[in-house]
Coordinates of C-alpha atoms in Angstrom, one line a residue:
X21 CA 136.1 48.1 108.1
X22 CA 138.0 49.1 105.2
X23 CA 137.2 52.4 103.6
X24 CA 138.1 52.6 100.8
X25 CA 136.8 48.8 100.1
X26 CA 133.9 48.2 102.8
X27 CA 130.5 50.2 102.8
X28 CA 132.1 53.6 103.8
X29 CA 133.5 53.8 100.6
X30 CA 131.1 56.0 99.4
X31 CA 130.9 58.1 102.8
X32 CA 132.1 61.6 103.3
X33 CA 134.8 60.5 105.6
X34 CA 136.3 58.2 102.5
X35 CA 136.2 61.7 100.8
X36 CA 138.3 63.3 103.2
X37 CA 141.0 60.4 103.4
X38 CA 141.0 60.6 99.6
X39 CA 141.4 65.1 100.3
X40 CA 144.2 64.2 102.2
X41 CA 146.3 61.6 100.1
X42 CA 146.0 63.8 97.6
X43 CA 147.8 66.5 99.0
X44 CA 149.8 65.0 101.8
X45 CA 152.0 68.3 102.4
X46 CA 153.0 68.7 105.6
X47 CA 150.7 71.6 108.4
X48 CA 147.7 70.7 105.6
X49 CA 144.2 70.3 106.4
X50 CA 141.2 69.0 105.0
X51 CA 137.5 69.7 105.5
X52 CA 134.3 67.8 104.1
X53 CA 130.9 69.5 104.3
X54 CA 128.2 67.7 106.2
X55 CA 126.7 64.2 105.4
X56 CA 124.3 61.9 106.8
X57 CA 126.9 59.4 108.4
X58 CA 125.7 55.6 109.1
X59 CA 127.6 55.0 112.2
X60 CA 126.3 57.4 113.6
X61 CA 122.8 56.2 113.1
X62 CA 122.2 58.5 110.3
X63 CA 122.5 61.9 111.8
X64 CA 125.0 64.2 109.7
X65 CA 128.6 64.6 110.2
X66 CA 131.5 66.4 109.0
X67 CA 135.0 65.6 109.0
X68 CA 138.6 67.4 109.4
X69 CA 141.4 65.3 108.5
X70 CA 145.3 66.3 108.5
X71 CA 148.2 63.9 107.7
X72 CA 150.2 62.3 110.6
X73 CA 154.3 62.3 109.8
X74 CA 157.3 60.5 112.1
X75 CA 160.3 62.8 110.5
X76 CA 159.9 62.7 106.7
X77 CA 157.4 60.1 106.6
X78 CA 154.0 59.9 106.2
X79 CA 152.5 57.4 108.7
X80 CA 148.8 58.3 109.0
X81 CA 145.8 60.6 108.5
X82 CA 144.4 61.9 111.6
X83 CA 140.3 62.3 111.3
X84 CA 138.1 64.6 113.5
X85 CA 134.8 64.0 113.5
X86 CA 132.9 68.0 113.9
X87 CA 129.6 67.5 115.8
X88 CA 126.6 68.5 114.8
X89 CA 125.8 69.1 118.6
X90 CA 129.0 71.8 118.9
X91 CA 127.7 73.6 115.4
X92 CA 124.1 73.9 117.2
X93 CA 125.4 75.1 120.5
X94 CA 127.6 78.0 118.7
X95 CA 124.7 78.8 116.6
X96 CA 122.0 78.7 119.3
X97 CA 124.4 80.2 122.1
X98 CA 122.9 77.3 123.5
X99 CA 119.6 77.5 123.0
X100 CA 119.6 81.2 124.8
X101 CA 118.3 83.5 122.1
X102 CA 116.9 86.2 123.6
X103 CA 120.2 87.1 126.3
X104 CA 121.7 87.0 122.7
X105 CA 119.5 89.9 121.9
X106 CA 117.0 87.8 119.0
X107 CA 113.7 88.4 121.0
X108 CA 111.2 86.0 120.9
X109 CA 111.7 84.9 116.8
X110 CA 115.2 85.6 116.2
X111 CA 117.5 82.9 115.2
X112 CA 121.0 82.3 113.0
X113 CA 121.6 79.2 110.8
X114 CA 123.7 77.9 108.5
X115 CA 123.0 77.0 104.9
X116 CA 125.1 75.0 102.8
X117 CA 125.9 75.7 98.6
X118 CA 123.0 72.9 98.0
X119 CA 120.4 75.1 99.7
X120 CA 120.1 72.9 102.7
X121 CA 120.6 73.5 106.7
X122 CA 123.6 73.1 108.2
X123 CA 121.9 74.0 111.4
X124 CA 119.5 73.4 113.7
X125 CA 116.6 75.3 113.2
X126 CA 114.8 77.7 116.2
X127 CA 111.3 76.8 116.0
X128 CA 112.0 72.8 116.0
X129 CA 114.2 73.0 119.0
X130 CA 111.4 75.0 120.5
X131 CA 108.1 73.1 120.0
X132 CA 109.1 70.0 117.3
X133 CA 105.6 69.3 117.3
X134 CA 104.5 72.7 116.3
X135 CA 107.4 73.0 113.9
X136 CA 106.4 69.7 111.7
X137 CA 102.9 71.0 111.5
X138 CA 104.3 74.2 109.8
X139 CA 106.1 72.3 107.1
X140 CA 103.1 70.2 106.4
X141 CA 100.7 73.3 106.0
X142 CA 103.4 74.3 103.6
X143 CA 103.4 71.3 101.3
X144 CA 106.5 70.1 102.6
X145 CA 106.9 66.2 101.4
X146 CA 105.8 63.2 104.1
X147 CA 109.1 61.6 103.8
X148 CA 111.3 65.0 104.7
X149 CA 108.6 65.5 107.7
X150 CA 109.2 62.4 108.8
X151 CA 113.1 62.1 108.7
X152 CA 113.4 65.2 110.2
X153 CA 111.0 64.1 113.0
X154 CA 113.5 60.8 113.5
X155 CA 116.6 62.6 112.8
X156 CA 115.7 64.9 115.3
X157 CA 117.6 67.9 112.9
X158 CA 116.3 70.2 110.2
X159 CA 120.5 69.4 109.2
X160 CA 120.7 68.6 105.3
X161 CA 116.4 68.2 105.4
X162 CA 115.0 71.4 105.5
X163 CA 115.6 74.0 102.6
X164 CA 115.9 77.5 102.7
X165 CA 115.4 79.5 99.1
X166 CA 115.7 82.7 99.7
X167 CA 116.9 85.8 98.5
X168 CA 119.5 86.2 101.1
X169 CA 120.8 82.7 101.0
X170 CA 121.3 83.3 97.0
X171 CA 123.3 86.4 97.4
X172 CA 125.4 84.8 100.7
X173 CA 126.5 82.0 98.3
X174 CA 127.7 84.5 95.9
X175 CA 129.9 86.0 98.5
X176 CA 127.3 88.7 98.9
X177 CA 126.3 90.6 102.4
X178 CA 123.5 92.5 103.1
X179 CA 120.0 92.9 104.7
X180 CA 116.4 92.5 103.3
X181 CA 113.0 91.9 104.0
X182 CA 112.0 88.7 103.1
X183 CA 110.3 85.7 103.3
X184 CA 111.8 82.5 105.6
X185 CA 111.6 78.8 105.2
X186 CA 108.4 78.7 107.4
X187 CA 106.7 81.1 105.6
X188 CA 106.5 83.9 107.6
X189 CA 107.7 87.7 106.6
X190 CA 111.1 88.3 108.4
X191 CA 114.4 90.9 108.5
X192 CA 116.8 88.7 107.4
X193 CA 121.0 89.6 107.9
X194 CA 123.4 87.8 105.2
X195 CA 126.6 87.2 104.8
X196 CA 128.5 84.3 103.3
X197 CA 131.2 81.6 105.1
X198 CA 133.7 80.4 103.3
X199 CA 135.8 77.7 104.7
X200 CA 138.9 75.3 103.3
X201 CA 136.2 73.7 100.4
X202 CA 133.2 74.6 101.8
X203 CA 130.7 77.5 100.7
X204 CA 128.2 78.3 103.3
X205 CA 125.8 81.4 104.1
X206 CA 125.2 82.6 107.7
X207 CA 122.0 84.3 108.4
X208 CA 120.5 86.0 111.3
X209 CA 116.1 86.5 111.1
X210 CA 113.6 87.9 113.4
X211 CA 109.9 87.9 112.2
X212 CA 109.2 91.4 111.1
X213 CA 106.3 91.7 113.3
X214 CA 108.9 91.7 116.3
X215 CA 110.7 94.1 114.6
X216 CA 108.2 96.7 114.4
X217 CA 106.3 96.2 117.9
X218 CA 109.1 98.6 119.1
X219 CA 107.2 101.0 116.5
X220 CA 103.7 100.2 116.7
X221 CA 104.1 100.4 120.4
X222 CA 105.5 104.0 120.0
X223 CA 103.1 104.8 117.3
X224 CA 100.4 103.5 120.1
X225 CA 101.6 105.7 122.6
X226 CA 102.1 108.6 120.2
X227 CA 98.3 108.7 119.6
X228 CA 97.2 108.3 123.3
X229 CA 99.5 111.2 124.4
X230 CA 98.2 113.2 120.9
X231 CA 94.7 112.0 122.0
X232 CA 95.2 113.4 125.9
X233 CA 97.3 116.5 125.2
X234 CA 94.1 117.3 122.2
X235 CA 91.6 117.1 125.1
X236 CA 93.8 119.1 127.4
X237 CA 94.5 121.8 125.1
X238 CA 90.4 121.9 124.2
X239 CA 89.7 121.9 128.0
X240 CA 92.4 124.8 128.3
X241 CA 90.6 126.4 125.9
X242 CA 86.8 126.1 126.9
X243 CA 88.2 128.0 130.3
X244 CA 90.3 130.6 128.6
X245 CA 87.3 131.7 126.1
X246 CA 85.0 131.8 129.4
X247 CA 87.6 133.6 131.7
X248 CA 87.6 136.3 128.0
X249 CA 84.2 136.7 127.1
X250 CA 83.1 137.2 130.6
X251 CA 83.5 140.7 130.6
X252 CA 81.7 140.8 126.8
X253 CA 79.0 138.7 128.2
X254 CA 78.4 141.6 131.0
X255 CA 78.7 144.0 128.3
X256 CA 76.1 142.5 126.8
X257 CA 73.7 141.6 129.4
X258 CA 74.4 145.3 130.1
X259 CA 73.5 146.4 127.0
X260 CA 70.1 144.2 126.7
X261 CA 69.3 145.6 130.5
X262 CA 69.1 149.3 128.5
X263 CA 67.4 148.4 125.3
X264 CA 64.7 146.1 127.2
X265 CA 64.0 149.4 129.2
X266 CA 65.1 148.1 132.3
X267 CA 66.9 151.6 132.7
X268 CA 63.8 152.7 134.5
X269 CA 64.3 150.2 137.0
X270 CA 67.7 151.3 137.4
X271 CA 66.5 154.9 137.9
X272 CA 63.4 154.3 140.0
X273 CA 67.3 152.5 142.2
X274 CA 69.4 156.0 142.1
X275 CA 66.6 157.7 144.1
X276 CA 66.8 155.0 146.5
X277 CA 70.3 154.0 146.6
X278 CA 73.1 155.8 144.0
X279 CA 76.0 153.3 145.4
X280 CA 73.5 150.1 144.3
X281 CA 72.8 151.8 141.0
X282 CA 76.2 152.7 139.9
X283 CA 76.5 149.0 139.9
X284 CA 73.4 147.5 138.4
X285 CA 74.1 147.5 134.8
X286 CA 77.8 146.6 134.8
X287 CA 79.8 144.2 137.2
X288 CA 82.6 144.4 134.7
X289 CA 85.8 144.9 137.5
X290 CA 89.4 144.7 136.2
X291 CA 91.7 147.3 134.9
X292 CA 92.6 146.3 131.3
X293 CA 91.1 147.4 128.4
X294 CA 87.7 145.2 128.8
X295 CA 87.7 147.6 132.3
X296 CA 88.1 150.5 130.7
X297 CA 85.4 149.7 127.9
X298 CA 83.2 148.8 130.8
X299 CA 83.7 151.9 132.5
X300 CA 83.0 153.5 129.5
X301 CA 80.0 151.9 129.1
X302 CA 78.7 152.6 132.8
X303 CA 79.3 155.9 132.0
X304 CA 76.9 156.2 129.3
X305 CA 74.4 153.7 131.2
X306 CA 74.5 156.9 134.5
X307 CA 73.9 159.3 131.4
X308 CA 71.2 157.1 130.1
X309 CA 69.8 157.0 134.0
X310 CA 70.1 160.5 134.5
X311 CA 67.9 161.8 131.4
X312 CA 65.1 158.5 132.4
X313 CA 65.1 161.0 135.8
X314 CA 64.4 164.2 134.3
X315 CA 62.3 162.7 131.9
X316 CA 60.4 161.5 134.7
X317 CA 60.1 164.5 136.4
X318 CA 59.2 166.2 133.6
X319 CA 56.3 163.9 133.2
X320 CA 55.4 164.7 137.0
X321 CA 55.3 168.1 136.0
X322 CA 53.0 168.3 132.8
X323 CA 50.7 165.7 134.3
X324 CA 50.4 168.7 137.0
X325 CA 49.8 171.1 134.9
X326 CA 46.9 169.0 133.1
X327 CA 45.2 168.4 135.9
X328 CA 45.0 171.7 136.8
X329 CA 43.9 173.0 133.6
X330 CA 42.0 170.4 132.2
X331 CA 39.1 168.4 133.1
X332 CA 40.2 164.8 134.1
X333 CA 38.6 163.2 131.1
X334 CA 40.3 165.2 129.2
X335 CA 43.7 164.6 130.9
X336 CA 42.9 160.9 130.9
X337 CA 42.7 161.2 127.0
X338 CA 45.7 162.8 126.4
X339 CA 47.7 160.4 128.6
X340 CA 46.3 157.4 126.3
X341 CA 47.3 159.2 123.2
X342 CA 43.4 160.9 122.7
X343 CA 42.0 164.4 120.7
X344 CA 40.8 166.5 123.7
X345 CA 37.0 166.5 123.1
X346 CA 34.9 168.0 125.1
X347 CA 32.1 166.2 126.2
X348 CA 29.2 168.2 127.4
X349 CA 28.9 172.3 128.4
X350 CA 26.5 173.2 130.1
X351 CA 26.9 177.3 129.8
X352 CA 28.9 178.8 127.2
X353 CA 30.2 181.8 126.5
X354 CA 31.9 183.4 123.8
X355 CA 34.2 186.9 124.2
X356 CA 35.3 189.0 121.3
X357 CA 38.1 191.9 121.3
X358 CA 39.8 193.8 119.2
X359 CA 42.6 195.9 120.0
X360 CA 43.9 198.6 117.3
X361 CA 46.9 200.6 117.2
X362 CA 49.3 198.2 118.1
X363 CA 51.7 198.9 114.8
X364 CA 51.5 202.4 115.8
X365 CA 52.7 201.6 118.7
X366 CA 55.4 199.5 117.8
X367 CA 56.8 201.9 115.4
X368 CA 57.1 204.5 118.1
X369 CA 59.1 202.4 120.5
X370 CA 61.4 201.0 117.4
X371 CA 61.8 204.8 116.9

């Protein structure tokens, strides 16, 4: 068929025949972006075109036809995403200066099904949903607007957080590509969700080991304020053994055994300063013990004495805290003396 007369005339191959006559210097090169091609059923092709010379004359225009296959397999690494380092949603594409892929598109070489669900929950129109699904490319159908495209196609490079052409949030890389004609941007996205596991999974594991170590610590802690106020708690129990008047018990011990009594109050046994506070204290618990024992005998002693100089009524009312009263007599009788001279007497001896 004639191109420049038959029905390629209007096809981006007549465009780059026309490239070419048009500047016919010799070592040149033309390129033509991507266009859906009819002999090729439809499905998008570029060309590259250079003119052919025998010694000074031109004789022809040599036309390659780029793949859209070769473009996917460099773009995809053939299909092998994650040895390429891009996880489970990570993908690069190429976008051309109308917005448009120039690239196959991850999720529709993964699940195509899946995929044109996606764009119809998005709104995207029938007709683009179906070509794509006959195509079998998201090539020159599916369009990206985004914020990194925009600043790509203004020979702009950077990263953002943005949103893709699905939808979803992603980190998206940027960077333009300009070839002989052409102005395209090259991006590289991974959902943001991936991007983070990394750091909720640390975050996760953070809390667990704060969570563990916390418990630790507070179990550490429970045994280290037991193993400290032991000896207080002795002290005390020491203490309470006194002022409930247990001493007694203690003493009633000492006349048995003075070993077991040394013991009985405090158990305290180390030699830092709750030892030496405990020692302390023992030391005024044997004092303690030692006046209970005289205080005891001297108890012996008056109640002794009472009994032999008092009836036992009357020492059984003193004993309950009683006046001595006298109950009955019997006989009585009543002496009277009086003694002189005394002073006297006193004066002679101070004398």
């Amino acid at each position: 068929s004639n191109v420049d007369q038959g029905p390629f005339r209007l096809s981006n191959l007549a465009d780059v025949l026309e490239l070419v006559r048009n500047n016919t210097e010799r070592g040149s090169a033309q390129l033509v972006d991507f266009d859906l091609y009819r002999p090729s059923y439809g499905i998008p092709a570029a060309f590259w075109a250079a003119p052919l010379y025998n010694g000074n004359h031109l004789v022809g225009v040599l036309v390659v036809q780029i793949s859209l296959e070769a473009i996917n397999q460099i773009m995809t690494a053939n299909q092998q995403w994650r040895q390429l380092g891009l996880g489970a949603t990570g993908e690069t594409y190429l976008v051309g200066a109308d917005g448009l892929m120039r690239s196959d598109a991850r999720p529709r070489l993964e699940d195509a099904a899946a995929y044109l669900a996606r764009l119809g929950e998005r709104g995207v129109a029938q007709r683009t949903v179906q070509l794509i699904n006959n195509f079998n490319t998201t090539v020159l159908l599916q369009a990206v607007d985004s914020p990194g495209v925009a600043a790509a196609l203004q020979n702009q490079e950077g990263a953002t957080f943005t949103t893709n052409y699905l939808g979803d949030a992603v980190l998206a890389s940027y960077q333009p590509v300009v070839l002989e004609g052409l102005q395209w941007a090259l991006l590289a996205e991974m959902r943001a969700d991936e991007v983070f596991a990394p750091v909720y999974t640390y975050q996760r594991q953070l809390l667990i080991s704060t969570v563990l170590l916390m418990a630790v610590l507070a179990f550490v802690a429970v045994g280290l304020a037991a193993l400290l106020l032991r000896p207080l708690n002795l002290l005390i129990a020491g203490a309470r053994t006194i002022s409930q008047g247990a001493i007694q018990a203690v003493a009633d011990q000492a006349a048995v055994d003075p070993a077991l009594a040394a013991t009985a109050v405090m158990q305290v046994r180390s030699s830092d300063e709750w030892g030496e506070l405990a020692a302390t204290f023992s030391e005024m618990a044997q004092g303690v013990r030692q006046q209970a024992a005289l205080l005891v005998e001297k108890e012996k002693a008056i109640g002794q004495l009472l009994h032999n100089l008092l009836p036992l009524s009357a020492v059984q009312r003193i004993r309950q805290g009683q006046p001595p009263l006298i109950d009955q007599a019997s006989q009585v009788t009543l002496y009277a003396a009086r003694m002189g001279g005394v002073a006297e007497l006193a004066q002679k001896k101070g004398a």
